PDB file of C-alpha atoms in Angstrom:
ATOM      1  CA  MET A1162     -55.758 -35.716 160.195  1.00 97.00           C
ATOM      2  CA  ARG A1163     -52.342 -34.699 161.560  1.00 98.00           C
ATOM      3  CA  ILE A1164     -49.315 -36.354 159.962  1.00 98.00           C
ATOM      4  CA  LEU A1165     -45.728 -35.866 161.092  1.00 98.00           C
ATOM      5  CA  LEU A1166     -43.548 -35.458 157.994  1.00 98.00           C
ATOM      6  CA  LEU A1167     -40.255 -36.704 159.411  1.00 98.00           C
ATOM      7  CA  ASN A1168     -37.025 -36.206 157.478  1.00 97.00           C
ATOM      8  CA  GLY A1169     -34.381 -38.701 158.642  1.00 96.00           C
ATOM      9  CA  ASN A1170     -31.688 -36.533 157.068  1.00 96.00           C
ATOM     10  CA  THR A1171     -30.496 -33.458 158.957  1.00 97.00           C
ATOM     11  CA  ASP A1172     -30.870 -31.022 156.051  1.00 95.00           C
ATOM     12  CA  THR A1173     -33.636 -28.643 157.147  1.00 96.00           C
ATOM     13  CA  SER A1174     -33.853 -27.054 153.701  1.00 94.00           C
ATOM     14  CA  MET A1175     -34.781 -30.493 152.338  1.00 94.00           C
ATOM     15  CA  THR A1176     -37.496 -30.794 154.983  1.00 96.00           C
ATOM     16  CA  GLU A1177     -38.885 -27.407 153.955  1.00 97.00           C
ATOM     17  CA  ARG A1178     -38.791 -28.374 150.282  1.00 95.00           C
ATOM     18  CA  MET A1179     -40.611 -31.656 150.914  1.00 96.00           C
ATOM     19  CA  LEU A1180     -43.186 -29.897 153.076  1.00 98.00           C
ATOM     20  CA  HIS A1181     -43.869 -27.404 150.283  1.00 97.00           C
ATOM     21  CA  LEU A1182     -44.201 -30.151 147.668  1.00 97.00           C
ATOM     22  CA  ALA A1183     -46.352 -32.293 149.961  1.00 97.00           C
ATOM     23  CA  GLN A1184     -48.725 -29.431 150.769  1.00 97.00           C
ATOM     24  CA  GLU A1185     -49.143 -28.763 147.052  1.00 96.00           C
ATOM     25  CA  ALA A1186     -49.864 -32.466 146.430  1.00 97.00           C
ATOM     26  CA  LEU A1187     -52.452 -33.018 149.188  1.00 98.00           C
ATOM     27  CA  PRO A1188     -55.504 -31.653 147.312  1.00 97.00           C
ATOM     28  CA  ARG A1189     -54.496 -33.517 144.164  1.00 95.00           C
ATOM     29  CA  LEU A1190     -54.235 -36.755 146.158  1.00 96.00           C
ATOM     30  CA  GLY A1191     -57.633 -36.269 147.782  1.00 97.00           C
ATOM     31  CA  LEU A1192     -55.981 -35.520 151.128  1.00 97.00           C
ATOM     32  CA  ALA A1193     -57.089 -31.945 151.693  1.00 96.00           C
ATOM     33  CA  HIS A1194     -58.136 -32.962 155.223  1.00 96.00           C
ATOM     34  CA  VAL A1195     -54.495 -33.685 156.159  1.00 97.00           C
ATOM     35  CA  ALA A1196     -52.366 -31.208 158.136  1.00 98.00           C
ATOM     36  CA  LEU A1197     -48.619 -31.799 157.900  1.00 98.00           C
ATOM     37  CA  HIS A1198     -46.228 -31.167 160.781  1.00 98.00           C
ATOM     38  CA  PRO A1199     -42.554 -31.162 159.692  1.00 98.00           C
ATOM     39  CA  ALA A1200     -39.665 -32.514 161.735  1.00 98.00           C
ATOM     40  CA  THR A1201     -35.994 -33.073 160.949  1.00 98.00           C
ATOM     41  CA  ALA A1202     -33.519 -35.508 162.474  1.00 98.00           C
ATOM     42  CA  ARG A1203     -31.602 -33.737 165.236  1.00 98.00           C
ATOM     43  CA  PHE A1204     -28.303 -35.518 164.506  1.00 98.00           C
ATOM     44  CA  GLY A1205     -26.710 -37.647 161.788  1.00 98.00           C
ATOM     45  CA  ALA A1206     -25.828 -37.212 158.140  1.00 96.00           C
ATOM     46  CA  ARG A1207     -26.925 -34.214 156.139  1.00 94.00           C
ATOM     47  CA  TYR A1208     -28.074 -36.714 153.529  1.00 93.00           C
ATOM     48  CA  ILE A1209     -28.009 -40.482 154.047  1.00 94.00           C
ATOM     49  CA  ALA A1210     -25.776 -42.223 151.512  1.00 90.00           C
ATOM     50  CA  SER A1211     -24.217 -45.153 153.397  1.00 93.00           C
ATOM     51  CA  ARG A1212     -25.092 -47.969 155.788  1.00 95.00           C
ATOM     52  CA  THR A1213     -23.444 -46.117 158.652  1.00 97.00           C
ATOM     53  CA  ALA A1214     -25.448 -42.965 158.006  1.00 96.00           C
ATOM     54  CA  ALA A1215     -28.646 -45.027 157.708  1.00 96.00           C
ATOM     55  CA  ALA A1216     -27.994 -46.733 161.048  1.00 97.00           C
ATOM     56  CA  ILE A1217     -27.425 -43.395 162.779  1.00 98.00           C
ATOM     57  CA  ALA A1218     -30.576 -42.031 161.147  1.00 98.00           C
ATOM     58  CA  GLY A1219     -32.566 -44.889 162.668  1.00 98.00           C
ATOM     59  CA  HIS A1220     -31.739 -43.616 166.155  1.00 98.00           C
ATOM     60  CA  ALA A1221     -32.490 -40.035 165.151  1.00 98.00           C
ATOM     61  CA  VAL A1222     -35.854 -41.093 163.689  1.00 98.00           C
ATOM     62  CA  LEU A1223     -36.823 -42.936 166.868  1.00 98.00           C
ATOM     63  CA  GLU A1224     -35.955 -39.877 168.937  1.00 98.00           C
ATOM     64  CA  GLN A1225     -38.316 -37.736 166.847  1.00 98.00           C
ATOM     65  CA  VAL A1226     -41.029 -40.402 166.917  1.00 98.00           C
ATOM     66  CA  ALA A1227     -40.895 -40.521 170.717  1.00 97.00           C
ATOM     67  CA  GLU A1228     -41.044 -36.740 170.939  1.00 97.00           C
ATOM     68  CA  HIS A1229     -43.928 -36.151 168.518  1.00 98.00           C
ATOM     69  CA  ALA A1230     -46.088 -39.303 168.458  1.00 96.00           C
ATOM     70  CA  GLY A1231     -48.490 -37.991 171.087  1.00 94.00           C
ATOM     71  CA  ALA A1232     -49.325 -34.896 169.045  1.00 97.00           C
ATOM     72  CA  VAL A1233     -50.163 -36.446 165.646  1.00 98.00           C
ATOM     73  CA  ASP A1234     -52.358 -39.172 164.169  1.00 97.00           C
ATOM     74  CA  ALA A1235     -49.738 -40.812 161.937  1.00 98.00           C
ATOM     75  CA  ILE A1236     -46.059 -40.538 161.057  1.00 98.00           C
ATOM     76  CA  ALA A1237     -44.500 -40.439 157.589  1.00 98.00           C
ATOM     77  CA  ILE A1238     -40.776 -41.231 157.476  1.00 98.00           C
ATOM     78  CA  ALA A1239     -39.746 -39.052 154.543  1.00 97.00           C
ATOM     79  CA  CYS A1240     -36.464 -40.756 153.814  1.00 94.00           C
ATOM     80  CA  PHE A1241     -36.011 -43.499 151.193  1.00 93.00           C
ATOM     81  CA  GLY A1242     -34.791 -46.675 152.857  1.00 92.00           C
ATOM     82  CA  ASP A1243     -37.122 -46.046 155.803  1.00 97.00           C
ATOM     83  CA  PRO A1244     -34.612 -45.976 158.689  1.00 97.00           C
ATOM     84  CA  ALA A1245     -35.952 -47.784 161.781  1.00 97.00           C
ATOM     85  CA  LEU A1246     -39.389 -48.262 160.169  1.00 97.00           C
ATOM     86  CA  ASP A1247     -40.434 -51.341 162.140  1.00 95.00           C
ATOM     87  CA  ALA A1248     -38.955 -50.007 165.385  1.00 96.00           C
ATOM     88  CA  ALA A1249     -40.813 -46.736 164.831  1.00 97.00           C
ATOM     89  CA  ARG A1250     -44.043 -48.683 164.369  1.00 96.00           C
ATOM     90  CA  GLU A1251     -43.374 -50.490 167.628  1.00 95.00           C
ATOM     91  CA  LEU A1252     -42.525 -47.293 169.493  1.00 96.00           C
ATOM     92  CA  ALA A1253     -45.115 -44.871 168.150  1.00 96.00           C
ATOM     93  CA  GLY A1254     -48.436 -46.422 169.133  1.00 94.00           C
ATOM     94  CA  ILE A1255     -49.904 -44.856 165.969  1.00 96.00           C
ATOM     95  CA  PRO A1256     -49.599 -45.736 162.255  1.00 96.00           C
ATOM     96  CA  VAL A1257     -46.157 -45.163 160.702  1.00 97.00           C
ATOM     97  CA  ALA A1258     -45.471 -45.191 156.951  1.00 97.00           C
ATOM     98  CA  GLY A1259     -42.098 -45.385 155.232  1.00 97.00           C
ATOM     99  CA  MET A1260     -41.244 -43.795 151.907  1.00 97.00           C
ATOM    100  CA  ALA A1261     -39.787 -46.906 150.242  1.00 96.00           C
ATOM    101  CA  ASP A1262     -42.301 -49.316 151.791  1.00 97.00           C
ATOM    102  CA  ALA A1263     -45.293 -47.226 150.702  1.00 97.00           C
ATOM    103  CA  SER A1264     -43.822 -46.765 147.218  1.00 97.00           C
ATOM    104  CA  LEU A1265     -43.318 -50.501 146.805  1.00 96.00           C
ATOM    105  CA  ARG A1266     -46.862 -51.341 147.849  1.00 95.00           C
ATOM    106  CA  LEU A1267     -48.370 -48.772 145.500  1.00 96.00           C
ATOM    107  CA  ALA A1268     -46.143 -49.679 142.541  1.00 97.00           C
ATOM    108  CA  LEU A1269     -46.655 -53.437 142.872  1.00 96.00           C
ATOM    109  CA  GLY A1270     -50.384 -52.812 142.878  1.00 96.00           C
ATOM    110  CA  MET A1271     -49.944 -51.272 139.427  1.00 97.00           C
ATOM    111  CA  ALA A1272     -47.557 -53.769 137.774  1.00 97.00           C
ATOM    112  CA  PRO A1273     -46.078 -57.196 138.588  1.00 96.00           C
ATOM    113  CA  ARG A1274     -42.515 -55.938 138.096  1.00 97.00           C
ATOM    114  CA  VAL A1275     -41.355 -52.475 139.092  1.00 98.00           C
ATOM    115  CA  ALA A1276     -38.189 -50.452 139.463  1.00 97.00           C
ATOM    116  CA  LEU A1277     -36.944 -48.206 142.234  1.00 97.00           C
ATOM    117  CA  LEU A1278     -34.706 -45.443 140.893  1.00 97.00           C
ATOM    118  CA  THR A1279     -32.713 -43.264 143.271  1.00 95.00           C
ATOM    119  CA  GLY A1280     -29.470 -41.333 143.644  1.00 94.00           C
ATOM    120  CA  GLY A1281     -26.214 -42.781 144.981  1.00 93.00           C
ATOM    121  CA  ALA A1282     -24.773 -46.180 144.065  1.00 92.00           C
ATOM    122  CA  ALA A1283     -24.480 -47.236 147.725  1.00 93.00           C
ATOM    123  CA  TRP A1284     -28.260 -47.392 147.903  1.00 94.00           C
ATOM    124  CA  VAL A1285     -28.532 -50.285 145.439  1.00 95.00           C
ATOM    125  CA  PRO A1286     -27.526 -53.148 147.785  1.00 96.00           C
ATOM    126  CA  MET A1287     -29.180 -51.409 150.736  1.00 95.00           C
ATOM    127  CA  LEU A1288     -32.509 -51.204 148.923  1.00 95.00           C
ATOM    128  CA  GLU A1289     -32.194 -54.737 147.557  1.00 95.00           C
ATOM    129  CA  GLU A1290     -31.893 -55.969 151.139  1.00 95.00           C
ATOM    130  CA  PHE A1291     -34.788 -53.758 152.201  1.00 95.00           C
ATOM    131  CA  ILE A1292     -37.000 -55.236 149.471  1.00 95.00           C
ATOM    132  CA  LEU A1293     -36.303 -58.772 150.650  1.00 94.00           C
ATOM    133  CA  SER A1294     -36.967 -57.744 154.256  1.00 93.00           C
ATOM    134  CA  ARG A1295     -40.435 -56.522 153.236  1.00 93.00           C
ATOM    135  CA  GLY A1296     -41.250 -59.932 151.770  1.00 92.00           C
ATOM    136  CA  HIS A1297     -40.935 -59.098 148.079  1.00 91.00           C
ATOM    137  CA  ALA A1298     -39.148 -61.434 145.682  1.00 87.00           C
ATOM    138  CA  ALA A1299     -35.912 -60.109 144.195  1.00 79.00           C
ATOM    139  CA  GLY A1300     -37.240 -60.503 140.653  1.00 87.00           C
ATOM    140  CA  GLN A1301     -40.257 -58.311 141.396  1.00 95.00           C
ATOM    141  CA  VAL A1302     -38.269 -55.160 141.999  1.00 96.00           C
ATOM    142  CA  LEU A1303     -35.317 -53.763 140.065  1.00 97.00           C
ATOM    143  CA  VAL A1304     -33.171 -51.307 141.995  1.00 96.00           C
ATOM    144  CA  ARG A1305     -31.307 -48.738 139.958  1.00 96.00           C
ATOM    145  CA  ALA A1306     -29.318 -45.654 140.938  1.00 95.00           C
ATOM    146  CA  VAL A1307     -27.532 -42.833 139.198  1.00 95.00           C
ATOM    147  CA  THR A1308     -24.145 -41.703 140.462  1.00 94.00           C
ATOM    148  CA  PRO A1309     -25.123 -38.327 141.955  1.00 93.00           C
ATOM    149  CA  THR A1310     -26.541 -38.671 145.446  1.00 91.00           C
ATOM    150  CA  GLY A1311     -29.956 -37.321 146.292  1.00 90.00           C
ATOM    151  CA  ASP A1312     -28.673 -34.126 147.820  1.00 88.00           C
ATOM    152  CA  MET A1313     -26.630 -33.436 144.679  1.00 92.00           C
ATOM    153  CA  ILE A1314     -29.712 -34.018 142.550  1.00 93.00           C
ATOM    154  CA  ALA A1315     -31.778 -31.687 144.736  1.00 89.00           C
ATOM    155  CA  ARG A1316     -29.207 -28.925 144.222  1.00 89.00           C
ATOM    156  CA  GLU A1317     -28.857 -29.409 140.438  1.00 90.00           C
ATOM    157  CA  PRO A1318     -31.902 -31.309 139.137  1.00 89.00           C
ATOM    158  CA  GLU A1319     -31.421 -30.253 135.529  1.00 88.00           C
ATOM    159  CA  ARG A1320     -28.039 -31.988 135.357  1.00 87.00           C
ATOM    160  CA  ALA A1321     -29.532 -35.218 136.738  1.00 91.00           C
ATOM    161  CA  LEU A1322     -32.651 -35.548 134.597  1.00 94.00           C
ATOM    162  CA  ALA A1323     -30.857 -37.033 131.578  1.00 93.00           C
ATOM    163  CA  LEU A1324     -29.106 -39.586 133.815  1.00 95.00           C
ATOM    164  CA  LEU A1325     -32.367 -40.495 135.517  1.00 96.00           C
ATOM    165  CA  ALA A1326     -34.143 -40.862 132.181  1.00 96.00           C
ATOM    166  CA  GLU A1327     -31.437 -43.152 130.827  1.00 96.00           C
ATOM    167  CA  ALA A1328     -31.532 -45.381 133.914  1.00 96.00           C
ATOM    168  CA  ALA A1329     -35.330 -45.458 133.907  1.00 97.00           C
ATOM    169  CA  GLN A1330     -35.498 -46.381 130.229  1.00 97.00           C
ATOM    170  CA  ALA A1331     -33.078 -49.254 130.841  1.00 97.00           C
ATOM    171  CA  ALA A1332     -35.281 -50.519 133.687  1.00 97.00           C
ATOM    172  CA  VAL A1333     -38.351 -50.400 131.445  1.00 97.00           C
ATOM    173  CA  ALA A1334     -36.418 -52.397 128.814  1.00 97.00           C
ATOM    174  CA  GLU A1335     -35.835 -55.011 131.530  1.00 96.00           C
ATOM    175  CA  GLY A1336     -39.560 -55.338 132.144  1.00 97.00           C
ATOM    176  CA  ALA A1337     -40.413 -52.724 134.759  1.00 97.00           C
ATOM    177  CA  GLY A1338     -44.033 -51.639 134.360  1.00 98.00           C
ATOM    178  CA  VAL A1339     -43.639 -48.810 136.879  1.00 98.00           C
ATOM    179  CA  VAL A1340     -40.573 -46.732 137.751  1.00 98.00           C
ATOM    180  CA  VAL A1341     -40.674 -45.153 141.207  1.00 97.00           C
ATOM    181  CA  LEU A1342     -38.520 -42.067 141.526  1.00 95.00           C
ATOM    182  CA  GLY A1343     -37.361 -42.491 145.091  1.00 94.00           C
ATOM    183  CA  GLY A1344     -35.720 -40.315 147.699  1.00 92.00           C
ATOM    184  CA  ALA A1345     -36.150 -37.064 149.562  1.00 92.00           C
ATOM    185  CA  GLY A1346     -33.728 -35.301 147.230  1.00 91.00           C
ATOM    186  CA  LEU A1347     -35.656 -36.444 144.144  1.00 93.00           C
ATOM    187  CA  ALA A1348     -39.073 -35.335 145.366  1.00 93.00           C
ATOM    188  CA  GLY A1349     -40.934 -33.327 142.755  1.00 92.00           C
ATOM    189  CA  LEU A1350     -38.972 -34.594 139.749  1.00 95.00           C
ATOM    190  CA  ALA A1351     -41.343 -37.402 138.729  1.00 95.00           C
ATOM    191  CA  PRO A1352     -43.613 -35.183 136.580  1.00 94.00           C
ATOM    192  CA  ARG A1353     -40.554 -34.017 134.641  1.00 93.00           C
ATOM    193  CA  LEU A1354     -39.317 -37.563 134.081  1.00 95.00           C
ATOM    194  CA  ALA A1355     -42.682 -39.139 133.244  1.00 95.00           C
ATOM    195  CA  PRO A1356     -43.003 -37.737 129.671  1.00 95.00           C
ATOM    196  CA  ARG A1357     -39.805 -39.569 128.724  1.00 95.00           C
ATOM    197  CA  LEU A1358     -41.148 -42.994 129.706  1.00 97.00           C
ATOM    198  CA  PRO A1359     -43.958 -45.269 128.499  1.00 97.00           C
ATOM    199  CA  VAL A1360     -44.856 -46.371 132.055  1.00 98.00           C
ATOM    200  CA  PRO A1361     -46.131 -44.583 135.191  1.00 97.00           C
ATOM    201  CA  VAL A1362     -43.543 -42.730 137.299  1.00 97.00           C
ATOM    202  CA  PRO A1363     -44.839 -42.290 140.861  1.00 96.00           C
ATOM    203  CA  ASP A1364     -43.140 -39.821 143.174  1.00 96.00           C
ATOM    204  CA  SER A1365     -42.060 -41.514 146.410  1.00 96.00           C
ATOM    205  CA  LEU A1366     -43.127 -38.511 148.503  1.00 97.00           C
ATOM    206  CA  GLU A1367     -46.659 -38.732 147.135  1.00 97.00           C
ATOM    207  CA  CYS A1368     -46.652 -42.505 147.704  1.00 97.00           C
ATOM    208  CA  LEU A1369     -45.633 -41.806 151.302  1.00 98.00           C
ATOM    209  CA  LEU A1370     -48.476 -39.352 151.831  1.00 98.00           C
ATOM    210  CA  ARG A1371     -50.990 -41.879 150.527  1.00 97.00           C
ATOM    211  CA  GLY A1372     -49.549 -44.576 152.766  1.00 96.00           C
ATOM    212  CA  ALA A1373     -49.549 -42.408 155.878  1.00 97.00           C
ATOM    213  CA  ALA A1374     -53.188 -41.420 155.351  1.00 96.00           C
ATOM    214  CA  GLU A1375     -54.376 -45.033 155.061  1.00 93.00           C
ATOM    215  CA  PRO A1376     -55.515 -46.999 158.118  1.00 85.00           C
ATOM    216  CA  SER A1377     -52.814 -49.439 159.194  1.00 85.00           C
ATOM    217  CA  PRO A1378     -52.228 -51.769 162.138  1.00 80.00           C
ATOM    218  CA  VAL A1379     -50.302 -50.576 165.176  1.00 84.00           C
ATOM    219  CA  LEU A1380     -47.645 -52.878 166.629  1.00 85.00           C
ATOM    220  CA  PRO A1381     -47.448 -53.732 170.333  1.00 88.00           C
ATOM    221  CA  GLY A1382     -45.200 -51.332 172.223  1.00 90.00           C
ATOM    222  CA  PRO A1383     -41.522 -51.983 172.990  1.00 91.00           C
ATOM    223  CA  GLY A1384     -40.341 -53.919 176.001  1.00 86.00           C
ATOM    224  CA  ARG A1385     -39.684 -51.678 178.980  1.00 89.00           C
ATOM    225  CA  THR A1386     -36.081 -51.435 180.074  1.00 89.00           C
ATOM    226  CA  PRO A1387     -33.807 -48.930 181.805  1.00 91.00           C
ATOM    227  CA  SER A1388     -31.634 -46.945 179.386  1.00 94.00           C
ATOM    228  CA  ILE A1389     -28.641 -44.604 179.484  1.00 96.00           C
ATOM    229  CA  GLY A1390     -27.830 -41.565 177.355  1.00 96.00           C
ATOM    230  CA  LEU A1391     -31.080 -41.308 175.384  1.00 97.00           C
ATOM    231  CA  ALA A1392     -33.100 -38.169 174.790  1.00 97.00           C
ATOM    232  CA  PRO A1393     -35.727 -37.741 177.532  1.00 96.00           C
ATOM    233  CA  ALA A1394     -38.773 -38.557 175.382  1.00 96.00           C
ATOM    234  CA  LEU A1395     -37.187 -41.730 174.015  1.00 97.00           C
ATOM    235  CA  ALA A1396     -35.961 -42.816 177.439  1.00 96.00           C
ATOM    236  CA  ALA A1397     -39.467 -42.293 178.827  1.00 95.00           C
ATOM    237  CA  ARG A1398     -40.963 -44.559 176.159  1.00 93.00           C
ATOM    238  CA  LEU A1399     -38.617 -47.346 177.253  1.00 94.00           C
ATOM    239  CA  ALA A1400     -38.703 -46.778 181.004  1.00 93.00           C
ATOM    240  CA  PRO A1401     -40.073 -49.596 183.193  1.00 90.00           C
TER     241      PRO A1401
END
Protein backbone atom coordinates (compact mmCIF):
# COMPACT_ATOMS: atom_id res chain seq x y z
CA MET A 1 0.00 0.00 0.00
CA ARG A 2 1.37 3.41 -1.02
CA ILE A 3 0.56 6.33 1.28
CA LEU A 4 1.48 9.94 0.62
CA LEU A 5 2.76 11.46 3.87
CA LEU A 6 1.90 15.10 3.21
CA ASN A 7 3.27 17.83 5.46
CA GLY A 8 1.12 20.98 5.18
CA ASN A 9 3.96 23.01 6.70
CA THR A 10 6.85 24.04 4.46
CA ASP A 11 9.62 22.81 6.78
CA THR A 12 11.26 19.95 4.87
CA SER A 13 13.32 18.91 7.89
CA MET A 14 10.03 18.27 9.72
CA THR A 15 8.84 16.14 6.81
CA GLU A 16 12.05 14.10 6.97
CA ARG A 17 11.71 13.70 10.74
CA MET A 18 8.10 12.52 10.47
CA LEU A 19 9.01 10.13 7.67
CA HIS A 20 11.76 8.61 9.82
CA LEU A 21 9.45 8.24 12.82
CA ALA A 22 6.62 6.86 10.68
CA GLN A 23 8.85 4.27 9.01
CA GLU A 24 10.02 3.11 12.44
CA ALA A 25 6.40 2.85 13.63
CA LEU A 26 4.96 0.90 10.67
CA PRO A 27 6.05 -2.60 11.80
CA ARG A 28 4.92 -1.89 15.35
CA LEU A 29 1.50 -0.81 14.05
CA GLY A 30 1.12 -3.91 11.89
CA LEU A 31 1.60 -1.83 8.74
CA ALA A 32 4.79 -3.34 7.36
CA HIS A 33 3.05 -3.59 3.97
CA VAL A 34 2.84 0.22 3.73
CA ALA A 35 5.31 2.27 1.65
CA LEU A 36 5.43 5.97 2.54
CA HIS A 37 6.01 8.70 -0.03
CA PRO A 38 6.84 12.09 1.56
CA ALA A 39 5.71 15.46 0.25
CA THR A 40 5.94 18.98 1.66
CA ALA A 41 3.77 22.02 0.99
CA ARG A 42 5.38 24.10 -1.75
CA PHE A 43 4.35 27.45 -0.22
CA GLY A 44 3.00 28.84 3.05
CA ALA A 45 4.16 29.00 6.64
CA ARG A 46 7.20 27.14 7.86
CA TYR A 47 4.99 25.93 10.70
CA ILE A 48 1.25 26.65 10.91
CA ALA A 49 0.36 28.64 14.02
CA SER A 50 -2.51 30.92 12.96
CA ARG A 51 -5.78 30.90 11.04
CA THR A 52 -4.15 32.73 8.15
CA ALA A 53 -1.34 30.20 7.90
CA ALA A 54 -3.86 27.34 8.10
CA ALA A 55 -5.93 28.81 5.27
CA ILE A 56 -2.87 29.17 3.05
CA ALA A 57 -1.84 25.62 3.92
CA GLY A 58 -5.21 24.37 2.69
CA HIS A 59 -4.38 25.59 -0.82
CA ALA A 60 -0.88 24.15 -0.62
CA VAL A 61 -2.26 20.78 0.51
CA LEU A 62 -4.73 20.67 -2.38
CA GLU A 63 -1.94 21.42 -4.83
CA GLN A 64 0.06 18.44 -3.54
CA VAL A 65 -3.02 16.21 -3.51
CA ALA A 66 -3.72 17.02 -7.16
CA GLU A 67 -0.11 16.35 -8.10
CA HIS A 68 0.34 13.03 -6.28
CA ALA A 69 -3.10 11.39 -5.95
CA GLY A 70 -2.67 9.31 -9.10
CA ALA A 71 0.52 7.68 -7.81
CA VAL A 72 -0.59 6.51 -4.34
CA ASP A 73 -3.39 4.52 -2.72
CA ALA A 74 -4.16 6.92 0.13
CA ILE A 75 -3.11 10.31 1.47
CA ALA A 76 -2.18 11.20 5.05
CA ILE A 77 -2.28 14.93 5.85
CA ALA A 78 0.49 15.10 8.45
CA CYS A 79 -0.47 18.42 9.95
CA PHE A 80 -2.63 18.81 13.07
CA GLY A 81 -5.77 20.76 12.23
CA ASP A 82 -6.04 18.91 8.91
CA PRO A 83 -5.99 21.84 6.46
CA ALA A 84 -8.48 21.35 3.60
CA LEU A 85 -9.29 17.79 4.75
CA ASP A 86 -12.78 17.57 3.26
CA ALA A 87 -11.74 19.38 0.07
CA ALA A 88 -8.80 16.99 -0.27
CA ARG A 89 -11.19 14.06 0.07
CA GLU A 90 -13.35 15.54 -2.66
CA LEU A 91 -10.39 16.22 -4.95
CA ALA A 92 -8.28 13.11 -4.47
CA GLY A 93 -10.53 10.27 -5.62
CA ILE A 94 -8.77 8.06 -3.05
CA PRO A 95 -8.97 7.84 0.76
CA VAL A 96 -7.56 10.84 2.67
CA ALA A 97 -6.87 10.85 6.42
CA GLY A 98 -6.19 13.87 8.61
CA MET A 99 -3.96 13.88 11.67
CA ALA A 100 -6.46 15.47 14.08
CA ASP A 101 -9.49 13.65 12.66
CA ALA A 102 -7.81 10.24 12.89
CA SER A 103 -6.55 10.99 16.41
CA LEU A 104 -10.02 11.97 17.58
CA ARG A 105 -11.63 8.82 16.20
CA LEU A 106 -9.03 6.56 17.79
CA ALA A 107 -9.04 8.35 21.16
CA LEU A 108 -12.84 8.47 21.46
CA GLY A 109 -12.89 4.75 20.80
CA MET A 110 -10.76 4.34 23.93
CA ALA A 111 -12.50 6.75 26.34
CA PRO A 112 -15.70 8.84 26.41
CA ARG A 113 -13.77 12.03 27.17
CA VAL A 114 -10.36 12.82 25.73
CA ALA A 115 -7.90 15.67 25.45
CA LEU A 116 -5.94 17.03 22.52
CA LEU A 117 -2.64 18.57 23.64
CA THR A 118 -0.56 20.60 21.21
CA GLY A 119 1.83 23.53 20.96
CA GLY A 120 0.79 27.15 20.41
CA ALA A 121 -2.11 28.90 22.14
CA ALA A 122 -3.67 29.98 18.82
CA TRP A 123 -4.52 26.35 18.13
CA VAL A 124 -6.98 26.09 21.02
CA PRO A 125 -9.96 27.90 19.42
CA MET A 126 -9.04 26.55 15.99
CA LEU A 127 -9.13 22.96 17.23
CA GLU A 128 -12.29 23.55 19.26
CA GLU A 129 -14.01 24.65 16.05
CA PHE A 130 -12.54 21.69 14.19
CA ILE A 131 -13.93 19.28 16.79
CA LEU A 132 -17.43 20.69 16.41
CA SER A 133 -17.13 20.52 12.61
CA ARG A 134 -16.39 16.79 12.87
CA GLY A 135 -19.61 16.24 14.81
CA HIS A 136 -18.15 15.78 18.29
CA ALA A 137 -19.73 17.45 21.31
CA ALA A 138 -17.63 20.15 22.98
CA GLY A 139 -17.68 18.29 26.30
CA GLN A 140 -16.20 15.16 24.73
CA VAL A 141 -12.89 16.73 23.85
CA LEU A 142 -10.70 19.06 25.90
CA VAL A 143 -8.24 21.12 23.88
CA ARG A 144 -5.10 22.20 25.65
CA ALA A 145 -1.90 23.85 24.42
CA VAL A 146 1.43 24.87 25.84
CA THR A 147 2.92 28.22 24.90
CA PRO A 148 5.79 27.03 22.67
CA THR A 149 4.65 26.31 19.14
CA GLY A 150 5.22 22.93 17.57
CA ASP A 151 8.31 23.97 15.68
CA MET A 152 9.84 25.31 18.90
CA ILE A 153 9.07 22.02 20.62
CA ALA A 154 10.62 20.05 17.76
CA ARG A 155 13.84 22.05 18.12
CA GLU A 156 14.03 21.80 21.94
CA PRO A 157 11.86 18.89 23.12
CA GLU A 158 13.55 18.58 26.50
CA ARG A 159 12.49 22.10 27.48
CA ALA A 160 8.86 21.36 26.52
CA LEU A 161 8.33 18.00 28.21
CA ALA A 162 7.69 19.44 31.68
CA LEU A 163 5.16 21.92 30.24
CA LEU A 164 3.43 19.17 28.28
CA ALA A 165 3.30 16.92 31.33
CA GLU A 166 1.77 19.65 33.46
CA ALA A 167 -0.91 20.43 30.87
CA ALA A 168 -1.65 16.74 30.33
CA GLN A 169 -1.99 16.07 34.06
CA ALA A 170 -4.45 18.96 34.35
CA ALA A 171 -6.52 17.50 31.50
CA VAL A 172 -6.59 14.11 33.21
CA ALA A 173 -7.77 15.83 36.42
CA GLU A 174 -10.64 17.25 34.35
CA GLY A 175 -11.71 13.78 33.27
CA ALA A 176 -9.74 13.02 30.12
CA GLY A 177 -9.27 9.27 29.78
CA VAL A 178 -6.85 9.67 26.86
CA VAL A 179 -4.43 12.50 26.07
CA VAL A 180 -3.47 12.77 22.41
CA LEU A 181 -0.14 14.46 21.84
CA GLY A 182 -0.92 16.28 18.62
CA GLY A 183 1.07 18.01 15.92
CA ALA A 184 3.85 17.43 13.44
CA GLY A 185 6.37 19.12 15.73
CA LEU A 186 5.41 16.88 18.66
CA ALA A 187 5.69 13.60 16.77
CA GLY A 188 7.73 11.03 18.66
CA LEU A 189 7.32 12.61 22.10
CA ALA A 190 4.34 10.54 23.27
CA PRO A 191 6.44 7.62 24.62
CA ARG A 192 8.42 10.09 26.73
CA LEU A 193 5.28 11.72 28.11
CA ALA A 194 3.29 8.53 28.73
CA PRO A 195 5.17 7.39 31.89
CA ARG A 196 4.10 10.61 33.62
CA LEU A 197 0.38 9.98 33.11
CA PRO A 198 -2.13 7.37 34.30
CA VAL A 199 -3.93 7.28 30.92
CA PRO A 200 -2.92 6.32 27.35
CA VAL A 201 -1.00 8.94 25.33
CA PRO A 202 -1.37 8.23 21.60
CA ASP A 203 0.96 9.92 19.14
CA SER A 204 -1.01 11.79 16.47
CA LEU A 205 1.38 10.67 13.72
CA GLU A 206 0.76 7.03 14.58
CA CYS A 207 -2.99 7.69 14.73
CA LEU A 208 -2.71 9.21 11.25
CA LEU A 209 -0.91 6.17 9.87
CA ARG A 210 -3.60 3.87 11.24
CA GLY A 211 -6.32 6.06 9.77
CA ALA A 212 -4.71 6.28 6.35
CA ALA A 213 -4.31 2.50 6.14
CA GLU A 214 -7.98 1.83 6.93
CA PRO A 215 -10.58 1.55 4.16
CA SER A 216 -12.65 4.73 3.96
CA PRO A 217 -15.28 6.16 1.62
CA VAL A 218 -14.26 8.38 -1.28
CA LEU A 219 -16.26 11.57 -1.87
CA PRO A 220 -17.65 12.53 -5.28
CA GLY A 221 -15.22 14.69 -7.24
CA PRO A 222 -15.33 18.50 -7.32
CA GLY A 223 -17.48 20.47 -9.72
CA ARG A 224 -15.66 21.29 -12.93
CA THR A 225 -14.97 24.95 -13.52
CA PRO A 226 -12.41 27.10 -15.33
CA SER A 227 -9.71 28.50 -13.04
CA ILE A 228 -6.92 31.08 -13.13
CA GLY A 229 -3.49 31.05 -11.51
CA LEU A 230 -3.50 27.50 -10.12
CA ALA A 231 -0.71 24.97 -10.42
CA PRO A 232 -1.20 22.82 -13.55
CA ALA A 233 -2.19 19.60 -11.75
CA LEU A 234 -4.77 21.38 -9.60
CA ALA A 235 -6.15 23.33 -12.55
CA ALA A 236 -6.49 20.08 -14.50
CA ARG A 237 -8.53 18.50 -11.71
CA LEU A 238 -10.99 21.39 -11.91
CA ALA A 239 -11.06 21.87 -15.67
CA PRO A 240 -14.39 21.34 -17.47
